[in-house]
Each structure stands twice: as structure tokens, then as C-alpha cells.
Amino acid sequence: MTAPKDTAAASSAFDSHHPPARELIDQCVHCGFCLPVCPTYVLWNEEMDSPRGRIYLMKLASDGKSEMNPLWVSHFDSCLGCMACMTACPSGVDYSKLIEATRAQIERRHKRSIAEKLYRRLIFSIFTRPDRLRLLRRPLLAYQQSGAQALLRRSGILNLFPKELRAMEALMPQIGAGESIPGVTPAQGPKRCRVGLLLGCVQREFFPQVNAATVRVLAAEGCEVLAPQEQPCCGALLVHAGEEAAAILLARKTIDAFERANVDTIVTNAAGCGSNVKEYAHLLRDDPQYAARAKAFSSKCRDITEFLGEIEPRAKRNPLKLRVAYHDACHLQHAQAIRSQPRTLLLGIPGVELAEIPEPAVCCGSAGIYNLVQPDAANALGDRKAQLIAPLNADVIATGNPGCLLQLQSALARSGRKTPVVHTIQLLDTSLCPRLSEATSDSSSRSSSSSFTAEDS
Ligand code: SF4
Ligand code: SF4
């Protein structure tokens, strides 16, 4: 831990632009209820890598008793931002606001090494740009389909690369045929609402089958679906990593795009994006042109499972005889308090049996860019989750976030298991429109869903 500076008059290590709020810091009563669910405390048993320890470090820095030095920063870099501590906290400490403010301070005030800076820049310049992700599809497809990937993985050559690049390679999704989402998809039967779909970046380019399934389900349930083609990245990865200025620019553009679409509800199907857009009012609170609009925008946002839970089911569910292990994405269960809705949705499919994964509150290690920048901790958490899933003998694992999907696929592959991992909405889509979803799913989704089919009746 950083040694406290011995001066009561020392000034704060934070600048005056939204430092972590003192009243939130002081709400922590040090009870420790959050410790057993904090993934880094679970891994290392270190007080300063627990929520309580991190809040204490914020307090020291705020009081000018600790500098923002590399050791201090490392305890915040190791935080997954999973928000399990918020769910567990009986005092209602809003850790999400604290860590977001702390990370923004770190990115403004702390000098990262050149290598770190370049790597972070590389990540943000790719993963927040759907156009650049699209350009990567062909080379990645060639890498996978030519056999080069299998060869390199078998040869052990990848072990010569830095662990961060190895992590990126290991998490690479199976690239399939692209699937474009129309700007407007009409409702089936009488229209009951006009819904906008947030396409995401990784979801749009690497999991187009998830967006396509979401559109089919919404249309089957009587919703007209608008997918504004000009929508940018929502900025989730940036805001969760402390890149506040860049995140604000993207938030404004996202609001503009959905205002033009004039929709009743904005549906998200990626937990990290969903939790981010619901917090636009906070992100844009200083912006006189956008503060009120951000509030109106956020109030319309719903996760797909949350939205479907609010409307009466209309489309017929065909049976799926499946044992499904549902994995709670942290940004759904902790950041959006969405736990029951995905389970209710899955149990609404005749024949589906749910298997609960032990330690549901503990993160799988995905956490935005965490598995790219902290691969050792992320792998340890992924392996732990894979071990907990193994005895469940599930036919398929369902989750609500593309990051979790990749993390679980990668961890299961390391443990030698081939249990498919899919988005929750893909199971409902298979139940609602079995032939259509089979015909339009790309090869990757078919390979990951080959063990389940709807018993069309
Ligand atoms: S956000 Fe997650 S990793 Fe960070 S302190 Fe809270 S529980 Fe621990
Ligand atoms: S549970 Fe809440 S009050 Fe208790 S130590 Fe953790 S953050 Fe502080």
C-alpha cells in the first residue's frame, strides 16, 4: 500500500473536475460485506484489492495523504468495475460513481508507460470503431479458415508473444458470415410499439447473429424495430476505462441518432452498453445542451430481457428440450439489477430447464477491456467460472453480454469443454422462429448452437 504522507495540510491528489465524491467515500462504514463477492479479493485476499481497501485509498488521496503513484494506480487498474460490491453493500455505497471518477482522474493525471499507452490506444482505436472492426473481419476469417490459427495454437509460437496479445488472440470470436440489420423492420401483426436497437460495436461486427435474433424476436412480438445505421459506439468501453472526454463525444452522437429515429424505447442486448447508456444523464450532467436530452434518452433504455418482461408475450414459444446454465453478466445483474427477467424469459420456453451456476455474483473476468489489459487475473477468474459450470452438465450456457460470451468460450476451451455459449435472446429466437433462425444464422452461430433445436410444432 502507498505510504500516507505525513501532513494534514497536503492537497488532494485529485484535480477539481469531479473528484470521487467525499460524501460517497464517507458512506463506507468498513463492514466488509462486499469482500466475499469482490473477484480480486477472492483471488488475492489483499485488503487494498477489495472494495473497502480501494475506497480507503480514494480517501487517502482525497485527503492528500497518498500520491497517485504506480502502486496506488495498480489497485484501481486491477478492479474489474463489476459492481458486485454495490449489490452486496448494506450502506448503499455507489462504488460505480467512485470508480468512474477515480479512473477519469487517473487517465488525466497519471503518466502511464509508453507501452501501456500504446496498447490502450490500440484497443480503443479498434473496439470503439465498428468500421475498423468490419475491416478486420476478412483477415481474421482468413486466419481462422486457412488453418493458420489452429497451426499457430498447436505450435506454441503464440507463447513467444506478449501475454496481452496472446489474450487478444485467445478471445477472438469465430468469424462467420456478416449479417446486416435493416434500418427498419416492420412489426408482425398489429404494431404495438416502435423500438430502437443499439447495435453495439463488437456485437454488430462479430456477433451479428445476436442482433438479428433480437430484431426477429422484437418483430415477432409486434414491435417495429429501428436500427439507426449512423449510430456510433455508445462509449461504454471508454467510460468504464476513465476516458471521459472521448466517451462524452460518443454519447452525444448516440443521443442525436436515436432522437432522429423517434422511438418509444431503446433496446440494448449487450450488458456493458446497456449500463452505460442508462448512465448518460450522469455523464452529460455538465452539458447544458445535452443534460436534459440525456435524461430523456436514458429513461427509454431497456435491456432486451427487461423489455420483453414488460410486454405481454404474443409470439408462440416452441419447445426446446435444453438444460441451460444461465450466466449473470455483471453489468446486467449488478449495474442494472436485472436477474429475474432473463430467467423468466428462458423458463417461458417449454422444455427449458435452468441450472444455476454457483457464485453467481462473482465476475467471469471479462469486464470490458479487463481481459485484454489484465489477462492473468481474467484467466484465473475465467478458469474458476469454467470449473463451476462443468459439473452442471448443461447443454448450453446463456448470457447477456458479448464480452462474457467470449470470456466463457475461451475459458471453457482451455478446460477442454465444448459446451456452446450463446446470448439469451438466441434461445428465445430459436424457440419462436426455429426455421428462420436456422436459415439465417451464420456458420459461427450454427457451430455454437448445433446441439439445440426447437421442436417445431
Ligand atoms: S467493482 Fe468488482 S472488482 Fe472492483 S471493487 Fe467492486 S467488486 Fe471488487
Ligand atoms: S459493504 Fe459497503 S460499507 Fe461495507 S466495506 Fe464494503 S463498500 Fe464499505
CSV table of C-alpha atoms and ligand atoms in Angstrom, one decimal:
chain,number,residue,atom,x,y,z
A,1,MET,CA,0.0,0.0,0.0
A,2,THR,CA,1.1,3.6,-0.6
A,3,ALA,CA,2.6,5.2,2.5
A,4,PRO,CA,0.4,8.1,3.7
A,5,LYS,CA,2.1,11.5,3.5
A,6,ASP,CA,2.6,12.9,7.0
A,7,THR,CA,0.9,16.3,6.5
A,8,ALA,CA,-2.6,17.2,7.3
A,9,ALA,CA,-2.4,20.3,5.1
A,10,ALA,CA,-1.4,18.3,2.0
A,11,SER,CA,-3.6,18.9,-1.0
A,12,SER,CA,-5.7,16.3,-2.7
A,13,ALA,CA,-4.1,14.0,-5.3
A,14,PHE,CA,-7.3,14.7,-7.4
A,15,ASP,CA,-8.0,17.7,-9.6
A,16,SER,CA,-11.2,19.7,-9.2
A,17,HIS,CA,-13.0,18.2,-12.1
A,18,HIS,CA,-15.4,15.7,-10.5
A,19,PRO,CA,-13.1,14.0,-8.0
A,20,PRO,CA,-14.5,10.9,-6.3
A,21,ALA,CA,-17.3,12.4,-4.1
A,22,ARG,CA,-16.4,12.8,-0.5
A,23,GLU,CA,-19.9,12.0,0.7
A,24,LEU,CA,-19.8,8.7,-1.1
A,25,ILE,CA,-16.4,7.8,0.2
A,26,ASP,CA,-17.6,8.6,3.8
A,27,GLN,CA,-20.7,6.3,3.4
A,28,CYS,CA,-18.4,3.3,3.6
A,29,VAL,CA,-18.5,2.0,7.2
A,30,HIS,CA,-15.8,-0.6,6.5
A,31,CYS,CA,-18.1,-3.5,7.4
A,32,GLY,CA,-16.5,-5.8,4.8
A,33,PHE,CA,-19.8,-7.3,3.5
A,34,CYS,CA,-18.5,-6.6,0.0
A,35,LEU,CA,-15.3,-8.6,0.3
A,36,PRO,CA,-16.5,-12.2,-0.5
A,37,VAL,CA,-18.1,-11.1,-3.8
A,38,CYS,CA,-15.1,-9.0,-5.0
A,39,PRO,CA,-13.3,-11.0,-7.6
A,40,THR,CA,-9.9,-9.6,-6.9
A,41,TYR,CA,-10.2,-10.1,-3.2
A,42,VAL,CA,-11.4,-13.6,-3.9
A,43,LEU,CA,-8.3,-14.2,-6.0
A,44,TRP,CA,-5.6,-12.5,-3.8
A,45,ASN,CA,-7.1,-11.9,-0.4
A,46,GLU,CA,-5.5,-8.5,-0.3
A,47,GLU,CA,-7.3,-5.6,1.5
A,48,MET,CA,-6.2,-3.0,-1.0
A,49,ASP,CA,-7.6,-5.1,-3.8
A,50,SER,CA,-11.0,-5.1,-2.2
A,51,PRO,CA,-13.8,-2.5,-2.5
A,52,ARG,CA,-13.2,-1.4,1.1
A,53,GLY,CA,-9.5,-1.0,0.5
A,54,ARG,CA,-9.9,0.8,-2.7
A,55,ILE,CA,-12.4,3.3,-1.1
A,56,TYR,CA,-9.8,3.8,1.7
A,57,LEU,CA,-7.2,4.6,-1.0
A,58,MET,CA,-9.5,7.1,-2.5
A,59,LYS,CA,-9.9,8.7,0.9
A,60,LEU,CA,-6.2,8.9,1.4
A,61,ALA,CA,-5.7,10.5,-2.0
A,62,SER,CA,-8.6,12.9,-1.4
A,63,ASP,CA,-7.0,13.9,2.0
A,64,GLY,CA,-3.6,14.4,0.3
A,65,LYS,CA,-2.2,11.6,2.3
A,66,SER,CA,-1.3,9.4,-0.7
A,67,GLU,CA,0.1,10.2,-4.1
A,68,MET,CA,-1.3,8.9,-7.3
A,69,ASN,CA,1.8,6.8,-7.8
A,70,PRO,CA,2.0,3.5,-9.8
A,71,LEU,CA,1.3,1.3,-6.8
A,72,TRP,CA,-1.8,3.3,-5.9
A,73,VAL,CA,-3.0,3.2,-9.5
A,74,SER,CA,-2.4,-0.5,-9.8
A,75,HIS,CA,-5.1,-1.2,-7.2
A,76,PHE,CA,-7.6,0.6,-9.4
A,77,ASP,CA,-6.3,-1.0,-12.6
A,78,SER,CA,-6.9,-4.4,-11.0
A,79,CYS,CA,-10.6,-3.5,-10.2
A,80,LEU,CA,-12.9,-5.1,-12.8
A,81,GLY,CA,-15.6,-2.5,-12.3
A,82,CYS,CA,-18.0,-5.4,-11.9
A,83,MET,CA,-20.1,-3.6,-9.3
A,84,ALA,CA,-20.6,-6.8,-7.2
A,85,CYS,CA,-19.7,-4.7,-4.2
A,86,MET,CA,-22.6,-2.4,-4.8
A,87,THR,CA,-25.1,-5.2,-4.7
A,88,ALA,CA,-23.6,-6.6,-1.5
A,89,CYS,CA,-23.2,-3.2,0.3
A,90,PRO,CA,-25.8,-2.7,3.0
A,91,SER,CA,-24.9,1.0,3.3
A,92,GLY,CA,-25.7,1.7,-0.4
A,93,VAL,CA,-22.2,3.0,-1.3
A,94,ASP,CA,-22.3,3.9,-5.0
A,95,TYR,CA,-19.0,2.4,-6.0
A,96,SER,CA,-19.7,2.8,-9.7
A,97,LYS,CA,-19.6,6.6,-9.4
A,98,LEU,CA,-16.5,6.4,-7.2
A,99,ILE,CA,-14.5,4.2,-9.6
A,100,GLU,CA,-15.6,6.1,-12.7
A,101,ALA,CA,-14.5,9.4,-11.2
A,102,THR,CA,-11.2,7.8,-9.9
A,103,ARG,CA,-10.4,6.3,-13.3
A,104,ALA,CA,-11.0,9.6,-15.1
A,105,GLN,CA,-8.6,11.3,-12.7
A,106,ILE,CA,-6.0,8.6,-13.3
A,107,GLU,CA,-6.2,9.0,-17.0
A,108,ARG,CA,-5.8,12.7,-16.7
A,109,ARG,CA,-3.2,12.8,-14.0
A,110,HIS,CA,-1.2,9.6,-14.1
A,111,LYS,CA,1.6,9.1,-16.6
A,112,ARG,CA,1.3,5.6,-18.0
A,113,SER,CA,4.3,3.9,-19.6
A,114,ILE,CA,4.6,4.3,-23.4
A,115,ALA,CA,3.8,0.6,-23.9
A,116,GLU,CA,0.7,0.8,-21.8
A,117,LYS,CA,-0.4,4.0,-23.5
A,118,LEU,CA,0.1,2.5,-27.0
A,119,TYR,CA,-1.7,-0.7,-26.1
A,120,ARG,CA,-4.7,1.1,-24.6
A,121,ARG,CA,-4.8,3.4,-27.7
A,122,LEU,CA,-4.8,0.3,-29.9
A,123,ILE,CA,-7.7,-1.2,-28.0
A,124,PHE,CA,-9.8,1.9,-28.1
A,125,SER,CA,-9.0,2.7,-31.7
A,126,ILE,CA,-10.3,-0.7,-32.7
A,127,PHE,CA,-13.0,-1.7,-30.3
A,128,THR,CA,-14.9,1.6,-30.4
A,129,ARG,CA,-15.0,1.7,-34.2
A,130,PRO,CA,-17.4,-0.7,-35.9
A,131,ASP,CA,-16.0,0.4,-39.3
A,132,ARG,CA,-12.5,-0.7,-38.3
A,133,LEU,CA,-13.8,-4.0,-36.7
A,134,ARG,CA,-15.5,-4.6,-40.1
A,135,LEU,CA,-12.2,-4.2,-41.9
A,136,LEU,CA,-10.7,-6.8,-39.6
A,137,ARG,CA,-13.3,-9.4,-40.4
A,138,ARG,CA,-11.7,-10.6,-43.7
A,139,PRO,CA,-8.1,-11.1,-42.4
A,140,LEU,CA,-9.5,-12.8,-39.3
A,141,LEU,CA,-11.7,-15.1,-41.3
A,142,ALA,CA,-8.7,-16.0,-43.5
A,143,TYR,CA,-6.6,-16.6,-40.4
A,144,GLN,CA,-9.2,-18.9,-39.0
A,145,GLN,CA,-10.3,-20.7,-42.2
A,146,SER,CA,-6.8,-21.2,-43.7
A,147,GLY,CA,-5.9,-23.3,-40.7
A,148,ALA,CA,-3.2,-20.8,-39.6
A,149,GLN,CA,-4.9,-20.2,-36.3
A,150,ALA,CA,-5.1,-23.9,-35.5
A,151,LEU,CA,-1.5,-24.4,-36.6
A,152,LEU,CA,-0.2,-21.4,-34.6
A,153,ARG,CA,-2.1,-22.5,-31.5
A,154,ARG,CA,-0.7,-26.1,-31.7
A,155,SER,CA,2.9,-25.0,-32.5
A,156,GLY,CA,3.2,-23.0,-29.3
A,157,ILE,CA,4.6,-20.0,-31.3
A,158,LEU,CA,2.0,-17.8,-29.7
A,159,ASN,CA,3.7,-18.2,-26.4
A,160,LEU,CA,6.5,-16.0,-27.7
A,161,PHE,CA,4.1,-13.1,-28.0
A,162,PRO,CA,3.4,-10.7,-25.1
A,163,LYS,CA,0.6,-12.0,-22.8
A,164,GLU,CA,-1.7,-9.2,-23.8
A,165,LEU,CA,-1.5,-10.1,-27.5
A,166,ARG,CA,-2.0,-13.8,-26.6
A,167,ALA,CA,-5.1,-12.8,-24.6
A,168,MET,CA,-6.4,-10.9,-27.7
A,169,GLU,CA,-5.8,-14.0,-29.9
A,170,ALA,CA,-7.4,-16.4,-27.4
A,171,LEU,CA,-10.5,-14.2,-27.1
A,172,MET,CA,-11.0,-13.9,-30.9
A,173,PRO,CA,-14.6,-14.8,-31.8
A,174,GLN,CA,-15.2,-17.4,-34.5
A,175,ILE,CA,-15.9,-15.2,-37.6
A,176,GLY,CA,-18.9,-16.1,-39.6
A,177,ALA,CA,-20.8,-14.6,-42.5
A,178,GLY,CA,-21.8,-11.0,-41.9
A,179,GLU,CA,-25.5,-10.2,-41.3
A,180,SER,CA,-26.8,-6.7,-41.8
A,181,ILE,CA,-29.6,-5.3,-39.8
A,182,PRO,CA,-32.1,-3.3,-41.8
A,183,GLY,CA,-32.8,0.3,-40.8
A,184,VAL,CA,-36.4,-0.5,-40.3
A,185,THR,CA,-38.0,-3.9,-39.6
A,186,PRO,CA,-41.8,-4.0,-39.6
A,187,ALA,CA,-43.8,-5.5,-36.7
A,188,GLN,CA,-45.5,-8.8,-37.3
A,189,GLY,CA,-49.2,-8.4,-36.8
A,190,PRO,CA,-50.7,-5.3,-35.2
A,191,LYS,CA,-47.9,-2.9,-34.2
A,192,ARG,CA,-47.7,-2.2,-30.5
A,193,CYS,CA,-44.6,0.0,-30.3
A,194,ARG,CA,-41.6,1.5,-32.1
A,195,VAL,CA,-38.3,0.3,-30.7
A,196,GLY,CA,-34.8,1.4,-31.4
A,197,LEU,CA,-32.0,-1.1,-31.3
A,198,LEU,CA,-28.5,-0.2,-30.0
A,199,LEU,CA,-26.3,-2.3,-32.3
A,200,GLY,CA,-23.1,-2.2,-30.2
A,201,CYS,CA,-19.6,-2.4,-31.8
A,202,VAL,CA,-18.3,-6.0,-31.1
A,203,GLN,CA,-21.9,-7.2,-31.2
A,204,ARG,CA,-22.5,-5.6,-34.6
A,205,GLU,CA,-19.5,-6.9,-36.3
A,206,PHE,CA,-18.6,-10.2,-34.5
A,207,PHE,CA,-22.0,-11.3,-33.2
A,208,PRO,CA,-24.4,-10.1,-36.0
A,209,GLN,CA,-26.5,-13.2,-35.3
A,210,VAL,CA,-27.3,-11.8,-31.8
A,211,ASN,CA,-28.6,-8.5,-33.3
A,212,ALA,CA,-30.5,-10.4,-36.0
A,213,ALA,CA,-32.1,-12.7,-33.4
A,214,THR,CA,-33.0,-9.6,-31.3
A,215,VAL,CA,-34.7,-8.0,-34.3
A,216,ARG,CA,-36.7,-11.2,-35.2
A,217,VAL,CA,-37.9,-11.6,-31.6
A,218,LEU,CA,-39.0,-8.0,-31.3
A,219,ALA,CA,-40.8,-8.1,-34.7
A,220,ALA,CA,-42.5,-11.4,-33.7
A,221,GLU,CA,-43.7,-9.7,-30.5
A,222,GLY,CA,-45.3,-6.9,-32.5
A,223,CYS,CA,-42.6,-4.2,-32.4
A,224,GLU,CA,-41.4,-2.1,-35.3
A,225,VAL,CA,-37.6,-2.1,-35.0
A,226,LEU,CA,-35.4,0.8,-36.0
A,227,ALA,CA,-31.7,0.4,-36.1
A,228,PRO,CA,-30.2,3.8,-36.9
A,229,GLN,CA,-27.3,3.0,-39.2
A,230,GLU,CA,-25.4,6.1,-38.3
A,231,GLN,CA,-25.3,5.2,-34.6
A,232,PRO,CA,-21.7,5.2,-33.3
A,233,CYS,CA,-20.1,3.2,-30.4
A,234,CYS,CA,-22.0,4.2,-27.2
A,235,GLY,CA,-18.7,4.8,-25.4
A,236,ALA,CA,-19.1,2.0,-22.8
A,237,LEU,CA,-15.5,0.8,-23.0
A,238,LEU,CA,-14.2,4.3,-22.8
A,239,VAL,CA,-16.3,5.5,-19.8
A,240,HIS,CA,-15.5,2.3,-17.9
A,241,ALA,CA,-11.8,2.9,-18.5
A,242,GLY,CA,-11.8,6.6,-17.5
A,243,GLU,CA,-11.6,8.0,-21.0
A,244,GLU,CA,-14.3,10.6,-20.1
A,245,ALA,CA,-13.8,13.2,-22.9
A,246,ALA,CA,-14.0,10.6,-25.7
A,247,ALA,CA,-17.0,8.9,-24.1
A,248,ILE,CA,-18.9,12.2,-23.9
A,249,LEU,CA,-18.4,12.8,-27.7
A,250,LEU,CA,-19.8,9.4,-28.5
A,251,ALA,CA,-22.7,9.8,-26.0
A,252,ARG,CA,-23.8,13.0,-27.7
A,253,LYS,CA,-23.7,11.4,-31.2
A,254,THR,CA,-25.7,8.3,-29.9
A,255,ILE,CA,-28.4,10.6,-28.5
A,256,ASP,CA,-28.6,12.5,-31.8
A,257,ALA,CA,-29.0,9.3,-33.8
A,258,PHE,CA,-31.8,8.0,-31.6
A,259,GLU,CA,-33.6,11.3,-31.3
A,260,ARG,CA,-33.9,11.3,-35.1
A,261,ALA,CA,-35.3,7.8,-35.0
A,262,ASN,CA,-38.1,9.0,-32.7
A,263,VAL,CA,-38.6,5.7,-30.9
A,264,ASP,CA,-40.6,4.8,-27.8
A,265,THR,CA,-38.0,2.5,-26.3
A,266,ILE,CA,-34.3,1.9,-26.9
A,267,VAL,CA,-33.3,-1.7,-26.5
A,268,THR,CA,-29.8,-3.0,-25.7
A,269,ASN,CA,-28.6,-6.5,-25.9
A,270,ALA,CA,-25.1,-6.0,-24.5
A,271,ALA,CA,-24.9,-5.6,-20.7
A,272,GLY,CA,-22.0,-3.2,-20.8
A,273,CYS,CA,-23.6,-0.9,-23.4
A,274,GLY,CA,-26.9,-1.1,-21.5
A,275,SER,CA,-25.5,0.0,-18.2
A,276,ASN,CA,-23.6,2.8,-19.9
A,277,VAL,CA,-26.5,4.3,-21.9
A,278,LYS,CA,-28.6,4.2,-18.7
A,279,GLU,CA,-26.0,6.5,-17.1
A,280,TYR,CA,-25.8,9.1,-19.9
A,281,ALA,CA,-27.6,11.6,-17.7
A,282,HIS,CA,-24.7,11.4,-15.2
A,283,LEU,CA,-22.0,11.5,-17.9
A,284,LEU,CA,-23.6,14.6,-19.6
A,285,ARG,CA,-24.6,16.4,-16.4
A,286,ASP,CA,-22.4,19.4,-17.1
A,287,ASP,CA,-23.5,19.8,-20.7
A,288,PRO,CA,-26.3,22.4,-21.0
A,289,GLN,CA,-27.2,21.3,-24.5
A,290,TYR,CA,-27.4,17.6,-23.7
A,291,ALA,CA,-28.2,17.2,-19.9
A,292,ALA,CA,-32.0,17.1,-20.2
A,293,ARG,CA,-31.9,15.1,-23.5
A,294,ALA,CA,-29.5,12.6,-21.9
A,295,LYS,CA,-32.0,12.1,-19.1
A,296,ALA,CA,-34.9,11.5,-21.5
A,297,PHE,CA,-32.7,9.2,-23.6
A,298,SER,CA,-31.6,7.1,-20.5
A,299,SER,CA,-35.2,6.8,-19.3
A,300,LYS,CA,-36.1,5.0,-22.6
A,301,CYS,CA,-33.3,2.4,-22.4
A,302,ARG,CA,-34.1,-1.2,-21.6
A,303,ASP,CA,-32.2,-4.4,-21.8
A,304,ILE,CA,-33.9,-6.8,-24.2
A,305,THR,CA,-34.9,-9.2,-21.4
A,306,GLU,CA,-36.2,-6.3,-19.3
A,307,PHE,CA,-38.2,-5.0,-22.2
A,308,LEU,CA,-39.7,-8.4,-23.1
A,309,GLY,CA,-40.6,-8.8,-19.4
A,310,GLU,CA,-42.7,-5.6,-19.6
A,311,ILE,CA,-44.8,-6.6,-22.5
A,312,GLU,CA,-47.3,-9.4,-22.7
A,313,PRO,CA,-45.8,-12.3,-24.7
A,314,ARG,CA,-47.6,-12.6,-28.1
A,315,ALA,CA,-45.5,-15.0,-30.2
A,316,LYS,CA,-45.8,-18.7,-29.8
A,317,ARG,CA,-43.0,-20.4,-28.0
A,318,ASN,CA,-42.0,-23.8,-29.5
A,319,PRO,CA,-40.4,-26.3,-27.1
A,320,LEU,CA,-36.6,-26.5,-26.7
A,321,LYS,CA,-35.6,-29.5,-24.6
A,322,LEU,CA,-32.5,-28.0,-23.1
A,323,ARG,CA,-30.7,-27.7,-19.8
A,324,VAL,CA,-29.5,-24.1,-19.8
A,325,ALA,CA,-26.9,-22.7,-17.4
A,326,TYR,CA,-27.6,-19.0,-17.2
A,327,HIS,CA,-24.6,-16.8,-16.5
A,328,ASP,CA,-25.3,-13.4,-15.0
A,329,ALA,CA,-23.3,-10.7,-16.7
A,330,CYS,CA,-22.1,-8.2,-14.0
A,331,HIS,CA,-23.4,-5.2,-16.0
A,332,LEU,CA,-26.8,-6.8,-16.0
A,333,GLN,CA,-27.1,-8.2,-12.5
A,334,HIS,CA,-25.1,-5.6,-10.5
A,335,ALA,CA,-25.2,-2.4,-12.7
A,336,GLN,CA,-28.8,-2.8,-13.9
A,337,ALA,CA,-30.3,-5.1,-11.2
A,338,ILE,CA,-31.6,-7.4,-13.9
A,339,ARG,CA,-31.5,-11.0,-12.6
A,340,SER,CA,-35.0,-12.4,-12.7
A,341,GLN,CA,-36.0,-11.2,-16.2
A,342,PRO,CA,-33.6,-13.4,-18.3
A,343,ARG,CA,-34.5,-16.4,-16.1
A,344,THR,CA,-38.3,-15.8,-16.5
A,345,LEU,CA,-37.8,-15.4,-20.3
A,346,LEU,CA,-35.9,-18.7,-20.5
A,347,LEU,CA,-38.4,-20.6,-18.3
A,348,GLY,CA,-41.1,-19.3,-20.6
A,349,ILE,CA,-39.8,-21.6,-23.3
A,350,PRO,CA,-41.4,-25.0,-22.9
A,351,GLY,CA,-38.9,-27.7,-22.1
A,352,VAL,CA,-36.1,-25.4,-20.9
A,353,GLU,CA,-34.6,-26.4,-17.5
A,354,LEU,CA,-32.4,-23.9,-15.8
A,355,ALA,CA,-29.2,-24.8,-14.0
A,356,GLU,CA,-27.8,-22.2,-11.6
A,357,ILE,CA,-24.1,-21.6,-11.7
A,358,PRO,CA,-22.6,-21.3,-8.2
A,359,GLU,CA,-21.1,-18.0,-7.1
A,360,PRO,CA,-23.3,-16.0,-9.5
A,361,ALA,CA,-22.2,-12.7,-8.1
A,362,VAL,CA,-18.6,-13.2,-8.9
A,363,CYS,CA,-17.4,-11.9,-12.3
A,364,CYS,CA,-16.1,-14.2,-15.1
A,365,GLY,CA,-13.2,-11.9,-15.7
A,366,SER,CA,-14.4,-10.3,-18.9
A,367,ALA,CA,-15.3,-6.8,-17.7
A,368,GLY,CA,-14.9,-4.6,-20.8
A,369,ILE,CA,-11.2,-4.4,-21.7
A,370,TYR,CA,-10.1,-6.1,-18.4
A,371,ASN,CA,-9.3,-9.5,-20.0
A,372,LEU,CA,-7.1,-7.6,-22.5
A,373,VAL,CA,-5.2,-5.5,-20.0
A,374,GLN,CA,-5.1,-7.8,-17.0
A,375,PRO,CA,-5.0,-11.2,-18.7
A,376,ASP,CA,-3.6,-13.2,-15.7
A,377,ALA,CA,-6.4,-12.2,-13.3
A,378,ALA,CA,-9.0,-12.5,-16.1
A,379,ASN,CA,-7.9,-16.0,-17.0
A,380,ALA,CA,-7.9,-17.1,-13.3
A,381,LEU,CA,-11.5,-15.9,-13.0
A,382,GLY,CA,-12.5,-17.5,-16.2
A,383,ASP,CA,-11.0,-20.8,-15.2
A,384,ARG,CA,-12.8,-20.6,-11.9
A,385,LYS,CA,-16.1,-20.0,-13.6
A,386,ALA,CA,-15.5,-22.9,-16.1
A,387,GLN,CA,-14.8,-25.2,-13.2
A,388,LEU,CA,-18.1,-24.2,-11.6
A,389,ILE,CA,-20.0,-24.7,-14.8
A,390,ALA,CA,-18.5,-28.2,-15.6
A,391,PRO,CA,-20.5,-30.3,-13.0
A,392,LEU,CA,-23.8,-28.8,-14.2
A,393,ASN,CA,-23.9,-30.9,-17.3
A,394,ALA,CA,-25.6,-28.0,-19.2
A,395,ASP,CA,-26.4,-28.4,-22.9
A,396,VAL,CA,-25.8,-24.7,-23.4
A,397,ILE,CA,-24.8,-21.6,-21.5
A,398,ALA,CA,-26.7,-18.4,-22.0
A,399,THR,CA,-25.6,-14.9,-21.1
A,400,GLY,CA,-26.5,-11.3,-21.9
A,401,ASN,CA,-23.1,-9.8,-22.9
A,402,PRO,CA,-20.7,-10.4,-25.8
A,403,GLY,CA,-17.7,-9.9,-23.5
A,404,CYS,CA,-18.9,-12.7,-21.2
A,405,LEU,CA,-19.7,-14.9,-24.2
A,406,LEU,CA,-16.1,-14.6,-25.5
A,407,GLN,CA,-14.6,-15.0,-22.0
A,408,LEU,CA,-16.6,-18.1,-21.2
A,409,GLN,CA,-15.9,-19.7,-24.6
A,410,SER,CA,-12.2,-19.1,-24.1
A,411,ALA,CA,-12.2,-20.4,-20.5
A,412,LEU,CA,-14.3,-23.5,-21.5
A,413,ALA,CA,-11.9,-24.2,-24.4
A,414,ARG,CA,-8.9,-24.0,-22.1
A,415,SER,CA,-10.6,-26.6,-19.9
A,416,GLY,CA,-11.3,-28.8,-22.9
A,417,ARG,CA,-15.1,-28.3,-22.9
A,418,LYS,CA,-17.2,-27.6,-25.9
A,419,THR,CA,-20.4,-26.5,-24.3
A,420,PRO,CA,-21.9,-23.8,-26.6
A,421,VAL,CA,-22.2,-20.3,-25.2
A,422,VAL,CA,-25.0,-18.2,-26.7
A,423,HIS,CA,-26.9,-15.0,-26.0
A,424,THR,CA,-30.1,-15.5,-24.1
A,425,ILE,CA,-32.1,-13.9,-27.0
A,426,GLN,CA,-30.8,-16.6,-29.4
A,427,LEU,CA,-32.6,-19.3,-27.4
A,428,LEU,CA,-35.8,-17.4,-27.5
A,429,ASP,CA,-35.3,-16.7,-31.2
A,430,THR,CA,-34.8,-20.4,-31.8
A,431,SER,CA,-38.0,-21.2,-29.9
A,432,LEU,CA,-40.0,-18.5,-31.7
A,433,CYS,CA,-38.8,-18.9,-35.3
A,434,PRO,CA,-36.9,-22.2,-35.5
A,435,ARG,CA,-36.6,-22.5,-39.3
A,436,LEU,CA,-35.9,-18.8,-39.8
A,437,SER,CA,-33.2,-18.6,-37.2
A,438,GLU,CA,-31.5,-21.8,-38.6
A,439,ALA,CA,-31.6,-20.5,-42.1
A,440,THR,CA,-30.2,-17.0,-41.4
A,441,SER,CA,-27.7,-17.8,-38.6
A,442,ASP,CA,-24.1,-17.7,-39.8
A,443,SER,CA,-21.7,-20.5,-39.5
A,444,SER,CA,-20.3,-19.5,-36.2
A,445,SER,CA,-23.7,-19.3,-34.6
A,446,ARG,CA,-24.6,-22.7,-36.1
A,447,SER,CA,-21.5,-24.2,-34.7
A,448,SER,CA,-22.2,-22.8,-31.3
A,449,SER,CA,-25.8,-23.8,-31.3
A,450,SER,CA,-25.7,-27.1,-33.1
A,451,SER,CA,-26.7,-29.0,-30.0
A,452,PHE,CA,-30.0,-27.3,-29.7
A,453,THR,CA,-33.0,-27.1,-32.0
A,454,ALA,CA,-36.6,-26.2,-31.4
A,455,GLU,CA,-39.2,-28.9,-31.6
A,456,ASP,CA,-41.3,-27.0,-34.1
A,457,SER,CA,-44.9,-27.8,-33.6
B,1,SF4,S1,-16.1,-3.3,-8.9
B,1,SF4,FE1,-15.8,-5.5,-8.6
B,1,SF4,S2,-13.5,-5.8,-8.6
B,1,SF4,FE2,-14.0,-3.6,-8.3
B,1,SF4,S3,-14.0,-3.4,-6.0
B,1,SF4,FE3,-16.1,-3.8,-6.7
B,1,SF4,S4,-16.4,-6.0,-6.5
B,1,SF4,FE4,-14.2,-5.6,-6.5
B,2,SF4,S1,-20.0,-3.3,2.1
B,2,SF4,FE1,-20.2,-1.1,1.7
B,2,SF4,S2,-19.9,-0.1,3.6
B,2,SF4,FE2,-19.2,-2.2,3.9
B,2,SF4,S3,-17.0,-2.1,3.4
B,2,SF4,FE3,-18.0,-2.7,1.5
B,2,SF4,S4,-18.3,-0.7,0.5
B,2,SF4,FE4,-17.9,-0.2,2.7
